[in-house]
Amino acid sequence: MLARVGTDIDTAVSLLQQGEVVAIPTETVYGLAGNACEPDALLKIFEAKNRPHFNPLIAHTNQLDKVQEFLAPIPDIAYSLAESFWPGPMTLLLKKNDQLPDLLTAGNPRVAIRVPAHPLALDLLTQLDFPLAAPSANPFGYISPTTAAHVAAQLGARIPYILDGGPCTIGIESTILGFSEEGQVIVYRIGGLALEQVEKIVGKLSILSHSGRNQPKSPGMLNSHYAPTTSLYLGDVQELLAEYGTEGTGILSFSRLIPDLPGIVQRCLAPSGQMEEAAKNLFAVMRELDRLGLKRILAEKVPEHGVGKAINDRLSRAQEKMK
Ligand code: TXA
Ligand code: MG
């Protein structure tokens, strides 16, 4: 099997209705989609990604109403968030009833729901009468894909179709929010929706601290994740250069190249200095550096505002592989 790449929604609809998996564009990253109500389709997703079954999937819909039948009553605060940020880069953990396959949620009493803000994804979801389970369309643990070509490079031999919606406009996975029994909003994964935005609606947030390596509360919070094959070190680039030297070294910086380093591969995430631009470029630049056969990548942190927090989170998880 070699995936066809195209923009034909009818092809995607018919494959998904037959229980097949299809890579789909979203504004955050590309997803590997299948019928969320069909255990066999879910198994195909886990298999194509080589993903452990304990790691639950996000169910995507074009309208919260369409998945109400699978959910327990929803807290008011969740409705406010949905109204403010859907369609968009936010996932909500909501209590489910017993109508969804256990494989979708890995036995978790809550299901992750998201309404993505990509026109092709919304078009596709509108034509389907079931939600789409879709993890990021990358092999487990590797960098998420932000173009159809990224998906084709790694999963092309394992799936029949990649719906090409162009480069992702946000470029970093959704922010995952859950709710405590007391109605407190908890951040399970920092992502494409800036926490400052969420705090405008719900007040001060608590962020789930990184959990242990083998017992993640949300496996996207696994310490090592989003990792390139090449070793990546995060910190002060000048200090790292003094430690590791320049031979075989590549540098990933925020908005400016480091001067006086002839012959060294350097990429910056956002020549404009805009954080959104950095997020949009992050995974493509990590992949590009990872293909060059470097001995190591030295990366600097970006400023900690807006989606900068999510960028630093992904860079530090990319580094964790080394420890
Ligand atoms: O932006 C995104 O969220 C992308 C696009 C395709 O929508 N999807 C994505 O999916 O990043 P994935 O599977 O790579 O990451 C989803 C994260 C995982 O860390 C998973 O553990 C967590 O969501 N998750 C899913 N269901 C959960 C649940 N019921 N409770 C806690 N965590 C959950
Ligand atoms: Mg993922």
Coordinates of N, CA and C in Angstrom, one line a residue, residues 216-302:
P216 N 1.9 8.0 33.1 CA 1.4 9.3 32.7 C -0.1 9.5 32.9
K217 N -0.5 10.7 33.4 CA -1.9 11.0 33.5 C -2.4 11.3 32.1
S218 N -1.6 11.9 31.3 CA -1.9 12.1 29.9 C -0.6 11.8 29.2
P219 N -0.6 10.8 28.4 CA 0.7 10.4 27.8 C 1.4 11.4 27.0
G220 N 0.6 12.4 26.5 CA 1.3 13.6 25.8 C 2.2 14.3 26.8
M221 N 2.0 14.0 28.1 CA 2.9 14.5 29.1 C 4.0 13.6 29.4
L222 N 4.2 12.5 28.6 CA 5.3 11.6 28.8 C 6.6 12.5 28.7
N223 N 7.5 12.3 29.6 CA 8.7 13.1 29.6 C 9.4 13.2 28.2
S224 N 9.6 12.0 27.7 CA 10.2 12.0 26.3 C 9.2 11.7 25.3
H225 N 9.1 12.7 24.4 CA 8.0 12.7 23.4 C 8.4 13.7 22.3
Y226 N 7.8 13.7 21.2 CA 8.1 14.8 20.2 C 9.6 14.8 19.9
A227 N 10.3 13.7 19.9 CA 11.7 13.7 19.8 C 12.3 13.3 18.5
P228 N 13.3 14.2 18.0 CA 14.0 13.8 16.8 C 14.9 12.6 17.1
T229 N 15.5 12.0 16.0 CA 16.4 10.9 16.2 C 17.8 11.5 16.7
T230 N 18.1 12.7 16.1 CA 19.4 13.3 16.5 C 19.3 13.8 18.0
S231 N 20.3 13.8 18.7 CA 20.4 14.3 20.1 C 20.1 15.8 20.1
L232 N 19.2 16.2 21.0 CA 18.9 17.6 21.1 C 19.2 18.1 22.5
Y233 N 19.9 19.2 22.6 CA 20.2 19.8 23.9 C 19.6 21.2 23.9
L234 N 18.9 21.5 25.0 CA 18.2 22.8 25.1 C 18.9 23.6 26.2
G235 N 19.2 24.9 25.9 CA 19.8 25.8 26.9 C 20.5 27.0 26.3
D236 N 21.5 27.5 27.0 CA 22.2 28.6 26.4 C 23.1 28.1 25.3
V237 N 22.9 28.6 24.1 CA 23.6 28.0 23.0 C 25.1 28.2 23.0
Q238 N 25.6 29.4 23.5 CA 27.0 29.6 23.6 C 27.6 28.6 24.6
E239 N 27.0 28.4 25.7 CA 27.5 27.5 26.7 C 27.5 26.0 26.2
L240 N 26.4 25.7 25.5 CA 26.4 24.4 24.9 C 27.5 24.2 23.8
L241 N 27.7 25.2 23.1 CA 28.8 25.2 22.1 C 30.2 24.9 22.7
A242 N 30.4 25.6 23.9 CA 31.6 25.4 24.6 C 31.8 24.0 25.1
E243 N 30.6 23.4 25.4 CA 30.7 22.0 25.9 C 30.8 21.0 24.8
Y244 N 30.1 21.2 23.7 CA 30.0 20.1 22.7 C 30.8 20.4 21.4
G245 N 31.2 21.6 21.2 CA 32.0 22.0 20.0 C 31.1 22.2 18.8
T246 N 31.8 22.6 17.7 CA 31.0 22.9 16.5 C 30.9 21.8 15.5
E247 N 31.8 20.8 15.6 CA 31.8 19.8 14.6 C 30.5 18.9 14.6
G248 N 29.8 18.9 13.5 CA 28.6 18.1 13.5 C 27.4 18.7 14.2
T249 N 27.6 20.0 14.6 CA 26.5 20.6 15.4 C 25.6 21.4 14.5
G250 N 24.3 21.4 14.8 CA 23.3 22.3 14.2 C 22.7 23.1 15.3
I251 N 22.3 24.3 14.9 CA 21.7 25.2 15.9 C 20.3 25.6 15.5
L252 N 19.4 25.6 16.5 CA 18.0 26.0 16.4 C 17.8 27.2 17.3
S253 N 17.5 28.3 16.7 CA 17.3 29.5 17.6 C 15.9 30.1 17.4
F254 N 15.5 31.1 18.2 CA 14.2 31.7 18.1 C 14.1 32.6 16.9
S255 N 14.7 33.8 17.0 CA 14.5 34.8 15.9 C 15.8 35.3 15.3
R256 N 16.9 35.0 15.8 CA 18.1 35.5 15.2 C 19.2 34.4 15.2
L257 N 20.0 34.4 14.0 CA 21.1 33.5 13.9 C 22.2 34.0 14.9
I258 N 23.0 33.0 15.3 CA 24.1 33.4 16.2 C 25.3 33.8 15.3
P259 N 25.8 35.0 15.6 CA 26.9 35.5 14.7 C 28.2 34.8 14.8
D260 N 29.0 34.9 13.7 CA 30.4 34.4 13.7 C 30.5 32.9 13.9
L261 N 29.6 32.1 13.3 CA 29.8 30.7 13.4 C 29.8 30.1 11.9
P262 N 30.9 30.4 11.2 CA 30.9 30.0 9.8 C 30.8 28.4 9.7
G263 N 30.1 28.0 8.7 CA 30.1 26.5 8.4 C 29.1 25.8 9.3
I264 N 28.5 26.4 10.2 CA 27.5 25.7 11.1 C 26.1 25.8 10.6
V265 N 25.4 24.7 10.5 CA 24.0 24.7 10.1 C 23.2 25.5 11.2
Q266 N 22.5 26.5 10.8 CA 21.7 27.3 11.7 C 20.3 27.5 11.2
R267 N 19.3 27.3 12.0 CA 17.9 27.7 11.6 C 17.3 28.5 12.7
C268 N 16.5 29.5 12.3 CA 15.7 30.2 13.3 C 14.3 30.0 13.0
L269 N 13.5 29.9 14.1 CA 12.1 29.6 14.0 C 11.2 30.7 13.5
A270 N 11.6 32.0 13.9 CA 10.7 33.1 13.5 C 11.6 34.3 13.2
P271 N 12.0 34.5 12.0 CA 12.8 35.7 11.6 C 12.0 37.0 12.0
S272 N 10.7 36.9 12.0 CA 9.9 38.1 12.3 C 9.8 38.4 13.8
G273 N 10.2 37.4 14.6 CA 10.1 37.5 16.1 C 8.8 37.2 16.6
Q274 N 7.8 36.8 15.7 CA 6.4 36.5 16.2 C 6.4 35.1 16.7
M275 N 5.8 35.0 17.9 CA 5.7 33.6 18.5 C 4.8 32.7 17.6
E276 N 3.8 33.2 17.0 CA 2.9 32.3 16.1 C 3.7 31.7 15.0
E277 N 4.6 32.6 14.5 CA 5.5 32.1 13.4 C 6.4 31.0 13.8
A278 N 6.9 31.1 15.0 CA 7.8 30.1 15.6 C 7.1 28.8 15.8
A279 N 5.9 28.8 16.3 CA 5.1 27.6 16.5 C 4.8 26.9 15.2
K280 N 4.5 27.7 14.2 CA 4.1 27.2 12.9 C 5.3 26.5 12.3
N281 N 6.5 27.0 12.5 CA 7.7 26.4 11.9 C 8.4 25.3 12.7
L282 N 8.1 25.2 14.0 CA 8.9 24.4 14.9 C 9.1 23.0 14.4
F283 N 8.0 22.3 14.1 CA 8.2 20.8 13.8 C 8.9 20.6 12.4
A284 N 8.6 21.5 11.5 CA 9.2 21.4 10.1 C 10.7 21.6 10.3
V285 N 11.1 22.6 11.1 CA 12.5 22.9 11.2 C 13.2 21.7 12.0
M286 N 12.5 21.2 13.0 CA 13.1 20.1 13.8 C 13.3 18.9 12.8
R287 N 12.3 18.6 12.0 CA 12.5 17.5 11.0 C 13.6 17.7 10.1
E288 N 13.7 19.0 9.6 CA 14.7 19.3 8.6 C 16.1 19.1 9.2
L289 N 16.3 19.6 10.4 CA 17.6 19.4 11.1 C 17.9 17.9 11.3
D290 N 16.8 17.2 11.6 CA 17.0 15.8 11.9 C 17.4 14.9 10.7
R291 N 17.1 15.5 9.5 CA 17.5 14.7 8.3 C 18.9 15.0 7.8
L292 N 19.6 15.9 8.5 CA 20.9 16.3 8.0 C 22.1 15.4 8.5
G293 N 21.8 14.4 9.3 CA 22.8 13.5 9.8 C 23.8 14.2 10.8
L294 N 23.3 15.2 11.5 CA 24.1 15.9 12.5 C 24.4 15.1 13.7
K295 N 25.5 15.4 14.4 CA 25.7 14.7 15.7 C 24.8 15.2 16.8
R296 N 24.5 16.5 16.7 CA 23.6 17.0 17.8 C 23.0 18.3 17.3
I297 N 21.9 18.6 17.9 CA 21.2 19.9 17.7 C 21.2 20.7 19.0
L298 N 21.7 21.9 19.0 CA 21.6 22.8 20.2 C 20.5 23.8 20.0
A299 N 19.6 23.8 20.9 CA 18.4 24.7 20.8 C 18.3 25.7 21.9
E300 N 17.9 26.9 21.6 CA 17.6 27.8 22.7 C 16.2 27.9 23.0
K301 N 15.8 28.3 24.2 CA 14.4 28.5 24.6 C 13.9 29.7 23.9
V302 N 12.6 29.7 23.7 CA 11.9 30.9 23.2 C 11.3 31.7 24.4

